[in-house]
Coordinates of C-alpha atoms and ligand atoms in Angstrom, one line a residue:
M1235 CA -0.3 -7.1 20.5
G1236 CA 2.2 -10.0 20.1
D1237 CA 5.2 -10.0 17.9
L1238 CA 5.4 -6.9 15.7
N1239 CA 8.4 -8.1 13.7
K1240 CA 6.3 -9.7 11.0
F1241 CA 5.0 -6.2 10.3
R1242 CA 8.4 -4.7 9.5
G1243 CA 9.8 -4.7 6.0
L1244 CA 8.7 -4.1 2.4
F1245 CA 5.0 -4.6 1.6
T1246 CA 3.6 -4.5 -1.9
A1247 CA 0.4 -2.5 -2.2
L1248 CA -1.1 -4.9 -4.7
L1249 CA -2.6 -3.7 -8.0
T1250 CA -5.8 -5.3 -9.1
P1251 CA -5.6 -6.8 -12.6
F1252 CA -8.8 -6.6 -14.7
K1253 CA -9.9 -8.6 -17.8
R1254 CA -11.1 -7.0 -21.0
D1255 CA -14.7 -7.3 -19.8
G1256 CA -13.9 -5.3 -16.6
S1257 CA -14.0 -8.2 -14.1
I1258 CA -11.1 -9.0 -11.8
H1259 CA -8.4 -11.1 -13.4
F1260 CA -7.7 -13.6 -10.6
D1261 CA -5.2 -15.7 -12.6
S1262 CA -3.1 -12.6 -13.1
L1263 CA -3.5 -11.6 -9.4
E1264 CA -2.1 -15.0 -8.4
K1265 CA 0.8 -14.6 -10.8
L1266 CA 1.5 -11.1 -9.5
I1267 CA 1.5 -12.4 -5.9
E1268 CA 3.9 -15.3 -6.9
F1269 CA 6.2 -12.9 -8.7
N1270 CA 6.4 -10.6 -5.6
I1271 CA 7.0 -13.5 -3.2
E1272 CA 9.9 -14.6 -5.5
S1273 CA 11.2 -11.0 -5.4
G1274 CA 11.4 -11.4 -1.6
V1275 CA 8.8 -8.8 -0.4
D1276 CA 7.7 -9.3 3.2
G1277 CA 4.0 -8.9 2.7
F1278 CA 1.0 -7.5 0.9
Y1279 CA -1.4 -4.6 1.4
A1280 CA -4.6 -5.6 -0.5
G1281 CA -7.5 -3.5 -1.6
G1282 CA -5.9 -0.1 -1.0
S1283 CA -5.6 2.9 -3.3
T1284 CA -3.2 1.0 -5.6
G1285 CA -5.6 -1.9 -5.8
E1286 CA -8.4 0.5 -6.9
G1287 CA -10.1 -0.7 -3.7
L1288 CA -12.4 2.2 -3.7
L1289 CA -13.5 1.4 -7.3
L1290 CA -14.3 -2.2 -6.4
T1291 CA -17.6 -3.3 -4.9
N1292 CA -17.3 -4.5 -1.3
E1293 CA -18.0 -8.0 -2.5
E1294 CA -15.2 -7.7 -5.1
R1295 CA -12.8 -6.4 -2.5
K1296 CA -13.6 -9.4 -0.4
S1297 CA -12.9 -11.7 -3.4
V1298 CA -9.5 -10.0 -3.8
F1299 CA -8.8 -10.9 -0.1
D1300 CA -9.8 -14.5 -0.8
C1301 CA -7.4 -14.7 -3.7
V1302 CA -4.6 -13.1 -1.8
A1303 CA -5.0 -15.4 1.2
S1304 CA -5.1 -18.5 -0.9
A1305 CA -2.2 -17.5 -3.2
A1306 CA 0.1 -16.3 -0.5
R1307 CA -0.4 -19.5 1.5
G1308 CA 1.2 -18.2 4.7
R1309 CA 4.4 -17.0 2.9
A1310 CA 3.8 -13.3 3.5
T1311 CA 2.3 -11.0 6.1
L1312 CA -1.2 -9.9 4.9
I1313 CA -2.8 -6.5 5.5
A1314 CA -6.4 -6.0 4.3
H1315 CA -7.3 -2.4 3.4
V1316 CA -11.0 -2.2 4.4
G1317 CA -11.4 1.6 4.5
T1318 CA -14.5 3.1 2.9
I1319 CA -17.0 5.8 3.7
S1320 CA -19.2 3.5 5.8
T1321 CA -18.1 2.1 9.1
D1322 CA -20.5 -0.9 8.7
A1323 CA -19.2 -1.8 5.3
A1324 CA -15.6 -1.5 6.5
S1325 CA -16.3 -3.7 9.5
D1326 CA -17.9 -6.3 7.3
M1327 CA -14.8 -6.4 5.1
A1328 CA -12.6 -6.6 8.2
K1329 CA -14.5 -9.6 9.5
H1330 CA -14.1 -11.3 6.2
A1331 CA -10.3 -10.7 6.2
E1332 CA -10.1 -12.0 9.7
K1333 CA -11.8 -15.3 8.7
L1334 CA -9.3 -15.6 5.9
G1335 CA -6.3 -15.4 8.2
F1336 CA -5.1 -11.9 7.4
D1337 CA -2.6 -10.5 9.9
A1338 CA -4.1 -7.0 10.2
V1339 CA -6.6 -4.5 8.8
S1340 CA -6.0 -1.0 7.7
A1341 CA -8.3 1.8 6.6
V1342 CA -8.3 5.3 5.1
A1343 CA -10.3 7.8 7.1
P1344 CA -13.9 8.2 5.9
Y1345 CA -14.1 10.8 3.2
Y1346 CA -16.4 13.2 1.3
Y1347 CA -18.5 14.6 4.2
S1348 CA -15.5 16.2 6.1
F1349 CA -16.3 14.2 9.2
P1350 CA -15.0 15.8 12.5
P1351 CA -12.0 14.3 14.2
E1352 CA -14.2 12.5 16.8
A1353 CA -16.2 10.8 14.1
I1354 CA -13.0 9.6 12.4
M1355 CA -11.7 8.3 15.7
K1356 CA -14.9 6.4 16.4
Y1357 CA -14.8 5.0 12.9
Y1358 CA -11.3 3.5 13.5
N1359 CA -12.3 2.2 16.9
D1360 CA -15.6 0.7 15.7
I1361 CA -13.8 -1.1 12.8
S1362 CA -11.2 -2.4 15.2
D1363 CA -13.9 -3.6 17.6
S1364 CA -15.4 -5.7 14.8
T1365 CA -12.5 -8.2 14.8
D1366 CA -9.5 -9.3 16.9
L1367 CA -7.1 -8.1 14.2
P1368 CA -4.5 -5.4 14.8
M1369 CA -5.3 -2.0 13.1
I1370 CA -2.9 0.0 10.9
L1371 CA -4.0 3.6 10.3
Y1372 CA -3.7 5.1 6.9
N1373 CA -2.6 8.7 6.8
F1374 CA -3.0 10.1 3.3
P1375 CA -3.6 13.8 3.6
A1376 CA -3.5 14.4 -0.2
S1377 CA -6.5 12.0 -0.7
G1378 CA -8.8 14.7 0.6
G1379 CA -9.2 16.4 3.9
F1380 CA -8.0 14.5 6.8
S1381 CA -4.4 14.8 8.0
L1382 CA -3.5 12.9 11.2
T1383 CA -1.8 15.0 13.9
K1384 CA 0.5 13.8 16.6
D1385 CA -2.1 14.6 19.2
A1386 CA -4.9 12.7 17.4
A1387 CA -2.4 9.8 16.9
E1388 CA -1.6 9.8 20.7
K1389 CA -5.3 9.4 21.4
L1390 CA -5.9 6.7 18.8
F1391 CA -2.9 4.7 20.0
E1392 CA -4.5 4.4 23.4
N1393 CA -6.3 1.5 21.7
K1394 CA -3.8 -1.3 22.2
K1395 CA -5.0 -3.0 19.0
F1396 CA -3.7 -0.2 16.9
I1397 CA -0.1 -1.1 15.9
G1398 CA 0.9 1.2 13.1
I1399 CA 0.5 3.9 10.5
K1400 CA 0.9 3.9 6.8
H1401 CA 2.2 7.4 6.3
T1402 CA 1.6 8.5 2.7
S1403 CA 3.0 12.0 2.8
N1404 CA 6.3 13.6 2.2
D1405 CA 6.1 15.3 5.6
M1406 CA 9.1 13.5 7.1
F1407 CA 8.9 15.5 10.4
A1408 CA 5.3 14.1 10.8
L1409 CA 6.7 10.6 10.2
W1410 CA 9.3 11.2 12.9
Q1411 CA 6.7 12.3 15.3
F1412 CA 4.6 9.2 14.8
K1413 CA 7.8 7.2 15.4
H1414 CA 8.2 9.0 18.7
L1415 CA 4.7 8.7 20.3
R1416 CA 4.4 7.6 23.9
R1417 CA 4.0 4.0 22.7
E1418 CA 6.2 2.4 20.0
I1419 CA 4.3 1.7 16.8
I1420 CA 5.2 0.5 13.3
V1421 CA 5.5 3.4 10.8
Y1422 CA 5.4 2.7 7.1
N1423 CA 6.7 5.1 4.5
G1424 CA 4.0 5.5 1.9
F1425 CA 5.6 7.3 -1.0
D1426 CA 8.2 5.0 -2.7
E1427 CA 10.0 7.9 -4.2
T1428 CA 11.0 9.1 -0.7
L1429 CA 11.7 5.7 0.9
L1430 CA 15.3 6.5 1.7
S1431 CA 14.3 9.7 3.6
G1432 CA 11.5 7.8 5.4
L1433 CA 14.0 5.1 6.5
S1434 CA 16.4 7.8 7.8
M1435 CA 13.6 9.3 9.9
G1436 CA 12.9 5.9 11.5
A1437 CA 10.4 4.1 9.3
D1438 CA 10.1 0.4 10.1
G1439 CA 9.0 -0.5 6.6
A1440 CA 7.2 0.6 3.5
I1441 CA 3.9 0.0 1.7
G1442 CA 3.9 1.0 -1.9
S1443 CA 2.7 0.5 -5.4
T1444 CA 6.0 0.4 -7.3
Y1445 CA 7.1 -2.6 -5.3
N1446 CA 4.7 -4.6 -7.5
F1447 CA 7.5 -4.7 -10.1
M1448 CA 10.5 -3.1 -8.3
G1449 CA 10.5 -5.2 -5.1
K1450 CA 14.0 -6.5 -5.6
K1451 CA 15.4 -3.0 -6.3
F1452 CA 13.9 -1.5 -3.1
L1453 CA 15.0 -4.5 -1.0
R1454 CA 18.5 -3.7 -2.2
L1455 CA 18.0 -0.1 -1.1
I1456 CA 16.9 -1.2 2.3
S1457 CA 19.9 -3.6 2.7
A1458 CA 22.2 -0.8 1.6
F1459 CA 20.7 1.6 4.1
K1460 CA 20.9 -0.9 6.9
A1461 CA 24.5 -1.6 6.1
G1462 CA 25.3 2.1 6.3
N1463 CA 26.0 2.4 2.6
T1464 CA 24.2 5.6 1.9
E1465 CA 25.9 6.2 -1.4
L1466 CA 24.5 2.9 -2.8
A1467 CA 21.1 3.5 -1.3
Q1468 CA 21.0 6.9 -2.9
E1469 CA 22.0 5.4 -6.2
I1470 CA 19.2 2.9 -6.1
Q1471 CA 16.6 5.5 -5.0
N1472 CA 17.8 7.6 -8.0
E1473 CA 17.3 4.7 -10.4
A1474 CA 13.8 4.0 -9.0
N1475 CA 12.8 7.7 -9.1
E1476 CA 13.7 8.1 -12.8
I1477 CA 11.1 5.4 -13.4
I1478 CA 8.5 6.8 -11.0
L1479 CA 8.9 10.2 -12.5
E1480 CA 8.1 8.8 -15.9
M1481 CA 5.1 7.0 -14.5
I1482 CA 3.7 10.0 -12.8
K1483 CA 3.7 11.7 -16.2
Y1484 CA 1.2 9.1 -17.6
G1485 CA -0.7 8.1 -14.4
V1486 CA 1.0 5.8 -11.8
F1487 CA -1.4 2.9 -11.7
Q1488 CA -1.9 2.8 -15.5
S1489 CA 1.9 2.8 -16.0
E1490 CA 2.4 0.1 -13.4
K1491 CA -0.1 -2.1 -15.1
A1492 CA 1.5 -1.4 -18.5
V1493 CA 5.0 -2.3 -17.1
L1494 CA 3.8 -5.6 -15.6
S1495 CA 1.8 -6.5 -18.8
E1496 CA 5.1 -6.0 -20.7
M1497 CA 6.8 -8.2 -18.1
G1498 CA 4.3 -11.0 -18.8
I1499 CA 1.5 -10.5 -16.3
D1500 CA -1.6 -9.4 -18.1
M1501 CA -2.9 -6.6 -15.9
G1502 CA -5.5 -4.9 -18.2
E1503 CA -6.5 -1.3 -17.6
C1504 CA -7.6 0.7 -14.6
R1505 CA -11.3 1.2 -13.9
R1506 CA -13.0 4.4 -15.0
P1507 CA -12.8 7.3 -14.3
F1508 CA -9.1 6.5 -14.6
M1509 CA -8.0 7.1 -18.2
P1510 CA -7.0 4.3 -20.5
I1511 CA -3.3 3.6 -21.1
S1512 CA -2.1 5.7 -23.9
E1513 CA 0.1 4.4 -26.7
E1514 CA 2.9 6.8 -25.6
C1515 CA 2.7 5.4 -22.1
R1516 CA 2.8 1.8 -23.4
L1517 CA 5.9 2.5 -25.4
S1518 CA 7.7 4.2 -22.6
M1519 CA 6.7 1.3 -20.2
K1520 CA 7.9 -1.2 -22.7
K1521 CA 11.4 0.3 -22.5
I1522 CA 11.3 0.4 -18.7
A1523 CA 10.2 -3.3 -18.5
K1524 CA 13.0 -4.3 -20.8
K1525 CA 15.5 -2.6 -18.6
L1526 CA 14.1 -4.0 -15.4
M1527 CA 14.0 -7.5 -16.7
A1528 CA 17.7 -7.3 -17.7
E1529 CA 18.7 -6.4 -14.1
Ligands
LIG1917 O1 0.5 3.0 -1.5 C1 1.2 4.5 -3.0 N1 0.4 5.6 -2.8 C2 -0.6 6.0 -3.7 C3 1.3 3.8 -1.8 O2 -0.7 5.5 -4.7 C4 -1.5 7.0 -3.2 C5 2.6 4.9 -3.5 O3 3.3 3.7 -3.7 C6 2.6 5.7 -4.8 O4 1.8 5.2 -5.8 C7 4.0 5.9 -5.4 C8 4.1 6.8 -6.6 O5 3.8 8.2 -6.2 O6 4.9 6.3 -4.4

């Protein structure tokens, strides 16, 4: 599947900014992309959980891909999250991403109906057949139901267009098993608060939401890890985790939007049924933003 190197590194799972009227705030999205490229991140994962992809209409998700492709202008590796409950809808979004020059597609497993493993495998293969793009699986057991096993992964990776997995789980032994399949694949650590443990179990990169505003910090963590400076890497993970812990208290995406708004990118609120940003959250995120901007 060509050169896999462009798929290694730190990928921001882009948030989707909204205007007061609820529509997508494309100017802010462009600013967010620019800010992240300046921070040095290697690529973007668009339309995923963090981007409220499943709360956008499919047309809106495609318009996010349009904006990402035109704002990034070849300066970052682009992954389009096209996952949804319908194979046809996902394939349609995948075709759109391919036209825009995205580097890969990714998808959560179809949800709600507890589809059997064979149906989930077919879903992935069918989406993959709809374009020439490489496929990155998204293993997110906590999202409801499906948890990828090593055996299922072995079967899926018989398809040569499948190049990696975003592993959003703190099961580090599972991450290690994906890294040691018969064929070498790219494994992304999915929870930012355990990036250091993911790296030590062999992760090739990371896709996460807190990189929207802490890209620089996490890039320093990766450099420290690669240089063998575990103490420094731990120190950086500790700093980041204090912030993430505070965000989990108020809702991660709401808090991330509040931090970025304080940093000068107007992100608006999350879509319902996510709760609005509370005043307490805003005050706490203001402090965090101040600290981060001083770094
Ligand atoms: O994309 C994100 N996963 C989810 C990855 O939001 C489900 C993570 O970056 C988390 O938001 C983050 C906080 O738990 O690690």
